[in-house]
Amino acid sequence: MKIKQNYLKVGLVLTALTLRPLAYPAMAKDQVPFKGVEVGALSFVSFDFPLSTILCTAEGDATYVGHYTVTGILVVNVLSATATGTFTMTAANGDKLFSTMTGYALQPPSLKETVDTHTVTGGTGIFEGATGSWVLDSHFAFLFGLPSEPYVGVIEGTISTPGATKK
């Protein structure tokens, strides 16, 4: 009876190992909640009416990333209060997540809040082949009243991390 149980256990392990590669494509497509908070600042780079180029630098904590830093370049249309940009989020271990962004300032009541939608365009390490998107809702101290605008932003969206399954 004991020998039969051992063969059954070995058979189950071999079956699991055989089927494991088939699970990777499903994992790559599975979107999971992505949430976080970041603190950063926008700094003026240049202005060519009606477009203002802005550097964004921040750090924060988010699910599947842990502690991170982020840098990006935004181009803000001051007439429409809209923006586009490209960003690189770098996890503490050096893995990177790349995104593009479109956003707008809420008006009224003030220009002290922006809503940006980030779309994942790729990544390195555990973020290789990543997909997903998130909304960054940022609240500013002054918004374009100083050379450097501090903000606090809340991230909420979904992401896949297919690179996490590779070893």
mmCIF file of N, CA, C and O in Angstrom, residues 38-128:
data_model
loop_
_atom_site.group_PDB
_atom_site.id
_atom_site.type_symbol
_atom_site.label_atom_id
_atom_site.label_comp_id
_atom_site.label_asym_id
_atom_site.label_seq_id
_atom_site.Cartn_x
_atom_site.Cartn_y
_atom_site.Cartn_z
ATOM 1 N N GLU A 38 2.357 57.936 -3.971
ATOM 2 C CA GLU A 38 3.665 58.533 -4.245
ATOM 3 C C GLU A 38 3.681 60.001 -3.847
ATOM 4 O O GLU A 38 2.634 60.649 -3.780
ATOM 5 N N VAL A 39 4.883 60.478 -3.566
ATOM 6 C CA VAL A 39 5.114 61.879 -3.222
ATOM 7 C C VAL A 39 6.197 62.379 -4.160
ATOM 8 O O VAL A 39 7.231 61.722 -4.320
ATOM 9 N N GLY A 40 5.951 63.498 -4.804
ATOM 10 C CA GLY A 40 6.940 63.978 -5.762
ATOM 11 C C GLY A 40 6.815 65.454 -6.032
ATOM 12 O O GLY A 40 6.188 66.199 -5.278
ATOM 13 N N ALA A 41 7.422 65.856 -7.132
ATOM 14 C CA ALA A 41 7.392 67.263 -7.534
ATOM 15 C C ALA A 41 7.486 67.371 -9.048
ATOM 16 O O ALA A 41 8.096 66.532 -9.713
ATOM 17 N N LEU A 42 6.862 68.400 -9.572
ATOM 18 C CA LEU A 42 6.981 68.762 -10.983
ATOM 19 C C LEU A 42 7.908 69.965 -11.060
ATOM 20 O O LEU A 42 7.765 70.914 -10.291
ATOM 21 N N SER A 43 8.847 69.915 -11.996
ATOM 22 C CA SER A 43 9.799 71.017 -12.169
ATOM 23 C C SER A 43 9.750 71.521 -13.601
ATOM 24 O O SER A 43 9.761 70.733 -14.548
ATOM 25 N N PHE A 44 9.735 72.821 -13.751
ATOM 26 C CA PHE A 44 9.706 73.472 -15.054
ATOM 27 C C PHE A 44 10.976 73.178 -15.842
ATOM 28 O O PHE A 44 12.075 73.262 -15.302
ATOM 29 N N VAL A 45 10.814 72.815 -17.131
ATOM 30 C CA VAL A 45 11.962 72.589 -18.015
ATOM 31 C C VAL A 45 12.002 73.671 -19.094
ATOM 32 O O VAL A 45 13.016 74.329 -19.286
ATOM 33 N N SER A 46 10.883 73.831 -19.824
ATOM 34 C CA SER A 46 10.852 74.842 -20.889
ATOM 35 C C SER A 46 9.406 75.210 -21.207
ATOM 36 O O SER A 46 8.467 74.512 -20.807
ATOM 37 N N PHE A 47 9.253 76.321 -21.965
ATOM 38 C CA PHE A 47 7.917 76.774 -22.349
ATOM 39 C C PHE A 47 7.965 77.314 -23.763
ATOM 40 O O PHE A 47 8.802 78.159 -24.091
ATOM 41 N N ASP A 48 7.076 76.783 -24.613
ATOM 42 C CA ASP A 48 6.896 77.265 -25.976
ATOM 43 C C ASP A 48 5.391 77.319 -26.192
ATOM 44 O O ASP A 48 4.775 76.299 -26.530
ATOM 45 N N PHE A 49 4.791 78.485 -25.955
ATOM 46 C CA PHE A 49 3.340 78.639 -25.921
ATOM 47 C C PHE A 49 2.660 77.870 -27.052
ATOM 48 O O PHE A 49 3.089 77.968 -28.197
ATOM 49 N N PRO A 50 1.659 77.071 -26.712
ATOM 50 C CA PRO A 50 1.001 76.878 -25.417
ATOM 51 C C PRO A 50 1.522 75.661 -24.640
ATOM 52 O O PRO A 50 0.873 75.208 -23.702
ATOM 53 N N LEU A 51 2.694 75.142 -25.022
ATOM 54 C CA LEU A 51 3.186 73.902 -24.418
ATOM 55 C C LEU A 51 4.302 74.156 -23.409
ATOM 56 O O LEU A 51 5.276 74.854 -23.705
ATOM 57 N N SER A 52 4.152 73.534 -22.248
ATOM 58 C CA SER A 52 5.160 73.617 -21.199
ATOM 59 C C SER A 52 5.717 72.216 -20.965
ATOM 60 O O SER A 52 4.954 71.259 -20.798
ATOM 61 N N THR A 53 7.034 72.080 -20.971
ATOM 62 C CA THR A 53 7.675 70.797 -20.707
ATOM 63 C C THR A 53 8.057 70.758 -19.231
ATOM 64 O O THR A 53 8.669 71.692 -18.715
ATOM 65 N N ILE A 54 7.679 69.664 -18.577
ATOM 66 C CA ILE A 54 7.823 69.531 -17.133
ATOM 67 C C ILE A 54 8.520 68.213 -16.811
ATOM 68 O O ILE A 54 8.226 67.180 -17.423
ATOM 69 N N LEU A 55 9.420 68.227 -15.827
ATOM 70 C CA LEU A 55 10.066 67.018 -15.319
ATOM 71 C C LEU A 55 9.340 66.594 -14.049
ATOM 72 O O LEU A 55 9.124 67.409 -13.152
ATOM 73 N N CYS A 56 8.977 65.325 -13.987
ATOM 74 C CA CYS A 56 8.336 64.766 -12.803
ATOM 75 C C CYS A 56 9.312 63.806 -12.126
ATOM 76 O O CYS A 56 9.884 62.927 -12.784
ATOM 77 N N THR A 57 9.507 63.964 -10.827
ATOM 78 C CA THR A 57 10.295 63.019 -10.033
ATOM 79 C C THR A 57 9.500 62.715 -8.771
ATOM 80 O O THR A 57 8.904 63.620 -8.170
ATOM 81 N N ALA A 58 9.477 61.429 -8.400
ATOM 82 C CA ALA A 58 8.698 61.034 -7.225
ATOM 83 C C ALA A 58 9.234 59.725 -6.677
ATOM 84 O O ALA A 58 10.036 59.036 -7.313
ATOM 85 N N GLU A 59 8.745 59.381 -5.487
ATOM 86 C CA GLU A 59 8.985 58.062 -4.929
ATOM 87 C C GLU A 59 7.740 57.642 -4.181
ATOM 88 O O GLU A 59 6.919 58.481 -3.785
ATOM 89 N N GLY A 60 7.581 56.335 -4.039
ATOM 90 C CA GLY A 60 6.385 55.843 -3.380
ATOM 91 C C GLY A 60 6.463 54.364 -3.101
ATOM 92 O O GLY A 60 7.534 53.747 -3.212
ATOM 93 N N ASP A 61 5.320 53.803 -2.767
ATOM 94 C CA ASP A 61 5.172 52.376 -2.528
ATOM 95 C C ASP A 61 3.923 51.903 -3.244
ATOM 96 O O ASP A 61 2.880 52.577 -3.177
ATOM 97 N N ALA A 62 4.031 50.749 -3.929
ATOM 98 C CA ALA A 62 2.890 50.201 -4.658
ATOM 99 C C ALA A 62 2.954 48.680 -4.641
ATOM 100 O O ALA A 62 4.032 48.092 -4.512
ATOM 101 N N THR A 63 1.789 48.059 -4.791
ATOM 102 C CA THR A 63 1.730 46.611 -4.862
ATOM 103 C C THR A 63 2.536 46.124 -6.057
ATOM 104 O O THR A 63 2.577 46.793 -7.095
ATOM 105 N N TYR A 64 3.202 44.995 -5.920
ATOM 106 C CA TYR A 64 4.021 44.341 -6.954
ATOM 107 C C TYR A 64 5.277 45.109 -7.326
ATOM 108 O O TYR A 64 6.047 44.653 -8.143
ATOM 109 N N VAL A 65 5.473 46.291 -6.743
ATOM 110 C CA VAL A 65 6.674 47.068 -6.998
ATOM 111 C C VAL A 65 7.431 47.270 -5.686
ATOM 112 O O VAL A 65 8.642 47.242 -5.665
ATOM 113 N N GLY A 66 6.703 47.448 -4.597
ATOM 114 C CA GLY A 66 7.312 47.823 -3.335
ATOM 115 C C GLY A 66 7.709 49.290 -3.406
ATOM 116 O O GLY A 66 7.042 50.092 -4.064
ATOM 117 N N HIS A 67 8.816 49.637 -2.765
ATOM 118 C CA HIS A 67 9.280 51.018 -2.816
ATOM 119 C C HIS A 67 9.844 51.294 -4.214
ATOM 120 O O HIS A 67 10.544 50.461 -4.778
ATOM 121 N N TYR A 68 9.533 52.465 -4.761
ATOM 122 C CA TYR A 68 9.994 52.793 -6.112
ATOM 123 C C TYR A 68 10.318 54.271 -6.219
ATOM 124 O O TYR A 68 9.936 55.084 -5.402
ATOM 125 N N THR A 69 11.028 54.580 -7.300
ATOM 126 C CA THR A 69 11.205 55.958 -7.742
ATOM 127 C C THR A 69 10.595 56.044 -9.136
ATOM 128 O O THR A 69 10.492 55.033 -9.848
ATOM 129 N N VAL A 70 10.188 57.227 -9.523
ATOM 130 C CA VAL A 70 9.628 57.412 -10.861
ATOM 131 C C VAL A 70 10.123 58.737 -11.416
ATOM 132 O O VAL A 70 10.274 59.710 -10.679
ATOM 133 N N THR A 71 10.431 58.727 -12.702
ATOM 134 C CA THR A 71 10.782 59.955 -13.413
ATOM 135 C C THR A 71 9.982 59.987 -14.708
ATOM 136 O O THR A 71 9.655 58.935 -15.270
ATOM 137 N N GLY A 72 9.678 61.175 -15.146
ATOM 138 C CA GLY A 72 8.944 61.305 -16.396
ATOM 139 C C GLY A 72 9.036 62.707 -16.950
ATOM 140 O O GLY A 72 9.360 63.655 -16.228
ATOM 141 N N ILE A 73 8.754 62.801 -18.215
ATOM 142 C CA ILE A 73 8.693 64.099 -18.893
ATOM 143 C C ILE A 73 7.255 64.289 -19.373
ATOM 144 O O ILE A 73 6.696 63.418 -20.051
ATOM 145 N N LEU A 74 6.673 65.423 -19.007
ATOM 146 C CA LEU A 74 5.309 65.763 -19.413
ATOM 147 C C LEU A 74 5.335 66.940 -20.358
ATOM 148 O O LEU A 74 6.174 67.843 -20.201
ATOM 149 N N VAL A 75 4.413 66.964 -21.271
ATOM 150 C CA VAL A 75 4.178 68.144 -22.095
ATOM 151 C C VAL A 75 2.751 68.581 -21.784
ATOM 152 O O VAL A 75 1.792 67.847 -22.030
ATOM 153 N N VAL A 76 2.634 69.769 -21.194
ATOM 154 C CA VAL A 76 1.349 70.290 -20.741
ATOM 155 C C VAL A 76 0.877 71.369 -21.706
ATOM 156 O O VAL A 76 1.626 72.308 -22.014
ATOM 157 N N ASN A 77 -0.359 71.231 -22.170
ATOM 158 C CA ASN A 77 -0.985 72.275 -22.976
ATOM 159 C C ASN A 77 -1.694 73.206 -21.994
ATOM 160 O O ASN A 77 -2.690 72.825 -21.375
ATOM 161 N N VAL A 78 -1.179 74.422 -21.836
ATOM 162 C CA VAL A 78 -1.726 75.331 -20.831
ATOM 163 C C VAL A 78 -3.101 75.881 -21.226
ATOM 164 O O VAL A 78 -3.841 76.346 -20.364
ATOM 165 N N LEU A 79 -3.451 75.819 -22.508
ATOM 166 C CA LEU A 79 -4.773 76.287 -22.929
ATOM 167 C C LEU A 79 -5.870 75.288 -22.582
ATOM 168 O O LEU A 79 -6.961 75.667 -22.165
ATOM 169 N N SER A 80 -5.577 73.995 -22.739
ATOM 170 C CA SER A 80 -6.600 72.970 -22.483
ATOM 171 C C SER A 80 -6.439 72.278 -21.132
ATOM 172 O O SER A 80 -7.284 71.466 -20.760
ATOM 173 N N ALA A 81 -5.365 72.580 -20.417
ATOM 174 C CA ALA A 81 -5.060 71.943 -19.116
ATOM 175 C C ALA A 81 -4.971 70.429 -19.255
ATOM 176 O O ALA A 81 -5.416 69.676 -18.398
ATOM 177 N N THR A 82 -4.359 69.981 -20.382
ATOM 178 C CA THR A 82 -4.144 68.554 -20.612
ATOM 179 C C THR A 82 -2.644 68.286 -20.734
ATOM 180 O O THR A 82 -1.858 69.210 -20.950
ATOM 181 N N ALA A 83 -2.280 67.010 -20.583
ATOM 182 C CA ALA A 83 -0.863 66.654 -20.646
ATOM 183 C C ALA A 83 -0.677 65.268 -21.224
ATOM 184 O O ALA A 83 -1.575 64.422 -21.157
ATOM 185 N N THR A 84 0.506 65.035 -21.787
ATOM 186 C CA THR A 84 0.939 63.706 -22.213
ATOM 187 C C THR A 84 2.356 63.519 -21.687
ATOM 188 O O THR A 84 3.061 64.502 -21.429
ATOM 189 N N GLY A 85 2.772 62.259 -21.530
ATOM 190 C CA GLY A 85 4.116 62.045 -21.038
ATOM 191 C C GLY A 85 4.558 60.604 -21.095
ATOM 192 O O GLY A 85 3.774 59.709 -21.418
ATOM 193 N N THR A 86 5.829 60.395 -20.796
ATOM 194 C CA THR A 86 6.410 59.056 -20.689
ATOM 195 C C THR A 86 7.113 58.947 -19.344
ATOM 196 O O THR A 86 7.744 59.911 -18.883
ATOM 197 N N PHE A 87 6.999 57.764 -18.726
ATOM 198 C CA PHE A 87 7.499 57.573 -17.370
ATOM 199 C C PHE A 87 8.251 56.263 -17.223
ATOM 200 O O PHE A 87 7.958 55.289 -17.930
ATOM 201 N N THR A 88 9.190 56.258 -16.274
ATOM 202 C CA THR A 88 9.897 55.042 -15.877
ATOM 203 C C THR A 88 9.797 54.916 -14.365
ATOM 204 O O THR A 88 10.229 55.803 -13.629
ATOM 205 N N MET A 89 9.182 53.815 -13.924
ATOM 206 C CA MET A 89 9.073 53.495 -12.505
ATOM 207 C C MET A 89 10.137 52.438 -12.213
ATOM 208 O O MET A 89 10.183 51.408 -12.887
ATOM 209 N N THR A 90 10.997 52.694 -11.229
ATOM 210 C CA THR A 90 12.082 51.780 -10.907
ATOM 211 C C THR A 90 11.898 51.235 -9.499
ATOM 212 O O THR A 90 11.868 52.001 -8.523
ATOM 213 N N ALA A 91 11.758 49.897 -9.402
ATOM 214 C CA ALA A 91 11.606 49.239 -8.102
ATOM 215 C C ALA A 91 12.947 49.253 -7.372
ATOM 216 O O ALA A 91 14.005 49.467 -7.981
ATOM 217 N N ALA A 92 12.908 48.993 -6.072
ATOM 218 C CA ALA A 92 14.124 48.994 -5.253
ATOM 219 C C ALA A 92 15.166 48.001 -5.772
ATOM 220 O O ALA A 92 16.362 48.226 -5.647
ATOM 221 N N ASN A 93 14.715 46.892 -6.414
ATOM 222 C CA ASN A 93 15.662 45.891 -6.925
ATOM 223 C C ASN A 93 16.187 46.239 -8.316
ATOM 224 O O ASN A 93 16.953 45.477 -8.894
ATOM 225 N N GLY A 94 15.769 47.379 -8.877
ATOM 226 C CA GLY A 94 16.250 47.816 -10.186
ATOM 227 C C GLY A 94 15.343 47.463 -11.354
ATOM 228 O O GLY A 94 15.549 47.953 -12.461
ATOM 229 N N ASP A 95 14.315 46.617 -11.150
ATOM 230 C CA ASP A 95 13.381 46.303 -12.226
ATOM 231 C C ASP A 95 12.609 47.564 -12.597
ATOM 232 O O ASP A 95 12.282 48.389 -11.736
ATOM 233 N N LYS A 96 12.330 47.720 -13.897
ATOM 234 C CA LYS A 96 11.688 48.940 -14.385
ATOM 235 C C LYS A 96 10.339 48.636 -15.038
ATOM 236 O O LYS A 96 10.172 47.599 -15.672
ATOM 237 N N LEU A 97 9.433 49.585 -14.878
ATOM 238 C CA LEU A 97 8.103 49.527 -15.493
ATOM 239 C C LEU A 97 7.933 50.822 -16.277
ATOM 240 O O LEU A 97 8.086 51.921 -15.730
ATOM 241 N N PHE A 98 7.652 50.697 -17.587
ATOM 242 C CA PHE A 98 7.534 51.860 -18.463
ATOM 243 C C PHE A 98 6.064 52.141 -18.755
ATOM 244 O O PHE A 98 5.277 51.206 -18.958
ATOM 245 N N SER A 99 5.708 53.427 -18.823
ATOM 246 C CA SER A 99 4.319 53.783 -19.131
ATOM 247 C C SER A 99 4.259 55.087 -19.919
ATOM 248 O O SER A 99 5.184 55.898 -19.877
ATOM 249 N N THR A 100 3.142 55.232 -20.639
ATOM 250 C CA THR A 100 2.801 56.511 -21.249
ATOM 251 C C THR A 100 1.614 57.058 -20.472
ATOM 252 O O THR A 100 0.883 56.311 -19.821
ATOM 253 N N MET A 101 1.421 58.364 -20.529
ATOM 254 C CA MET A 101 0.390 58.999 -19.718
ATOM 255 C C MET A 101 -0.362 60.048 -20.517
ATOM 256 O O MET A 101 0.222 60.752 -21.353
ATOM 257 N N THR A 102 -1.658 60.118 -20.266
ATOM 258 C CA THR A 102 -2.476 61.247 -20.703
ATOM 259 C C THR A 102 -3.194 61.745 -19.455
ATOM 260 O O THR A 102 -3.586 60.945 -18.599
ATOM 261 N N GLY A 103 -3.334 63.039 -19.329
ATOM 262 C CA GLY A 103 -3.967 63.555 -18.123
ATOM 263 C C GLY A 103 -4.597 64.907 -18.330
ATOM 264 O O GLY A 103 -4.485 65.515 -19.389
ATOM 265 N N TYR A 104 -5.261 65.360 -17.262
ATOM 266 C CA TYR A 104 -5.923 66.646 -17.299
ATOM 267 C C TYR A 104 -6.028 67.205 -15.883
ATOM 268 O O TYR A 104 -6.001 66.465 -14.895
ATOM 269 N N ALA A 105 -6.151 68.517 -15.797
ATOM 270 C CA ALA A 105 -6.371 69.193 -14.520
ATOM 271 C C ALA A 105 -7.872 69.327 -14.306
ATOM 272 O O ALA A 105 -8.621 69.588 -15.256
ATOM 273 N N LEU A 106 -8.305 69.123 -13.076
ATOM 274 C CA LEU A 106 -9.717 69.297 -12.751
ATOM 275 C C LEU A 106 -10.019 70.787 -12.613
ATOM 276 O O LEU A 106 -9.339 71.497 -11.897
ATOM 277 N N GLN A 107 -11.046 71.239 -13.338
ATOM 278 C CA GLN A 107 -11.441 72.639 -13.279
ATOM 279 C C GLN A 107 -12.950 72.722 -13.313
ATOM 280 O O GLN A 107 -13.535 72.056 -14.153
ATOM 281 N N PRO A 108 -13.620 73.596 -12.635
ATOM 282 C CA PRO A 108 -13.217 74.044 -11.323
ATOM 283 C C PRO A 108 -13.287 72.888 -10.336
ATOM 284 O O PRO A 108 -13.678 71.817 -10.752
ATOM 285 N N PRO A 109 -12.971 72.962 -9.096
ATOM 286 C CA PRO A 109 -12.820 74.192 -8.341
ATOM 287 C C PRO A 109 -11.445 74.819 -8.454
ATOM 288 O O PRO A 109 -11.313 76.009 -8.239
ATOM 289 N N SER A 110 -10.405 74.046 -8.782
ATOM 290 C CA SER A 110 -9.087 74.670 -8.880
ATOM 291 C C SER A 110 -8.190 73.813 -9.754
ATOM 292 O O SER A 110 -8.553 72.713 -10.146
ATOM 293 N N LEU A 111 -7.006 74.305 -10.011
ATOM 294 C CA LEU A 111 -6.018 73.548 -10.774
ATOM 295 C C LEU A 111 -5.094 72.767 -9.842
ATOM 296 O O LEU A 111 -3.996 72.410 -10.220
ATOM 297 N N LYS A 112 -5.538 72.496 -8.619
ATOM 298 C CA LYS A 112 -4.682 71.819 -7.650
ATOM 299 C C LYS A 112 -4.840 70.304 -7.674
ATOM 300 O O LYS A 112 -4.277 69.615 -6.847
ATOM 301 N N GLU A 113 -5.599 69.762 -8.612
ATOM 302 C CA GLU A 113 -5.759 68.315 -8.722
ATOM 303 C C GLU A 113 -5.678 67.916 -10.194
ATOM 304 O O GLU A 113 -6.305 68.543 -11.041
ATOM 305 N N THR A 114 -4.887 66.873 -10.470
ATOM 306 C CA THR A 114 -4.808 66.326 -11.819
ATOM 307 C C THR A 114 -5.141 64.842 -11.783
ATOM 308 O O THR A 114 -4.944 64.181 -10.768
ATOM 309 N N VAL A 115 -5.649 64.341 -12.887
ATOM 310 C CA VAL A 115 -5.962 62.928 -13.039
ATOM 311 C C VAL A 115 -5.239 62.439 -14.287
ATOM 312 O O VAL A 115 -5.472 62.957 -15.386
ATOM 313 N N ASP A 116 -4.335 61.481 -14.099
ATOM 314 C CA ASP A 116 -3.524 60.968 -15.195
ATOM 315 C C ASP A 116 -3.790 59.478 -15.370
ATOM 316 O O ASP A 116 -3.821 58.739 -14.390
ATOM 317 N N THR A 117 -3.941 59.050 -16.608
ATOM 318 C CA THR A 117 -4.093 57.625 -16.904
ATOM 319 C C THR A 117 -2.795 57.129 -17.517
ATOM 320 O O THR A 117 -2.355 57.635 -18.551
ATOM 321 N N HIS A 118 -2.172 56.166 -16.840
ATOM 322 C CA HIS A 118 -0.919 55.561 -17.300
ATOM 323 C C HIS A 118 -1.233 54.226 -17.964
ATOM 324 O O HIS A 118 -2.013 53.441 -17.430
ATOM 325 N N THR A 119 -0.594 53.980 -19.094
ATOM 326 C CA THR A 119 -0.722 52.703 -19.800
ATOM 327 C C THR A 119 0.660 52.070 -19.870
ATOM 328 O O THR A 119 1.612 52.700 -20.345
ATOM 329 N N VAL A 120 0.765 50.835 -19.384
ATOM 330 C CA VAL A 120 2.051 50.132 -19.370
ATOM 331 C C VAL A 120 2.488 49.845 -20.791
ATOM 332 O O VAL A 120 1.708 49.350 -21.610
ATOM 333 N N THR A 121 3.758 50.161 -21.090
ATOM 334 C CA THR A 121 4.309 49.900 -22.422
ATOM 335 C C THR A 121 5.428 48.867 -22.397
ATOM 336 O O THR A 121 5.927 48.491 -23.444
ATOM 337 N N GLY A 122 5.818 48.401 -21.206
ATOM 338 C CA GLY A 122 6.867 47.389 -21.108
ATOM 339 C C GLY A 122 7.558 47.450 -19.774
ATOM 340 O O GLY A 122 7.129 48.163 -18.861
ATOM 341 N N GLY A 123 8.637 46.688 -19.684
ATOM 342 C CA GLY A 123 9.377 46.682 -18.441
ATOM 343 C C GLY A 123 10.564 45.742 -18.506
ATOM 344 O O GLY A 123 10.811 45.090 -19.517
ATOM 345 N N THR A 124 11.297 45.687 -17.391
ATOM 346 C CA THR A 124 12.436 44.788 -17.263
ATOM 347 C C THR A 124 12.247 43.936 -16.009
ATOM 348 O O THR A 124 11.442 44.275 -15.138
ATOM 349 N N GLY A 125 13.005 42.842 -15.907
ATOM 350 C CA GLY A 125 12.906 41.976 -14.734
ATOM 351 C C GLY A 125 11.513 41.406 -14.594
ATOM 352 O O GLY A 125 10.950 40.895 -15.557
ATOM 353 N N ILE A 126 10.918 41.543 -13.405
ATOM 354 C CA ILE A 126 9.579 40.971 -13.202
ATOM 355 C C ILE A 126 8.528 41.685 -14.035
ATOM 356 O O ILE A 126 7.433 41.174 -14.212
ATOM 357 N N PHE A 127 8.858 42.848 -14.570
ATOM 358 C CA PHE A 127 7.911 43.599 -15.393
ATOM 359 C C PHE A 127 8.099 43.369 -16.891
ATOM 360 O O PHE A 127 7.435 44.008 -17.698
ATOM 361 N N GLU A 128 8.982 42.451 -17.269
ATOM 362 C CA GLU A 128 9.147 42.118 -18.682
ATOM 363 C C GLU A 128 7.831 41.539 -19.193
ATOM 364 O O GLU A 128 7.283 40.608 -18.623
#
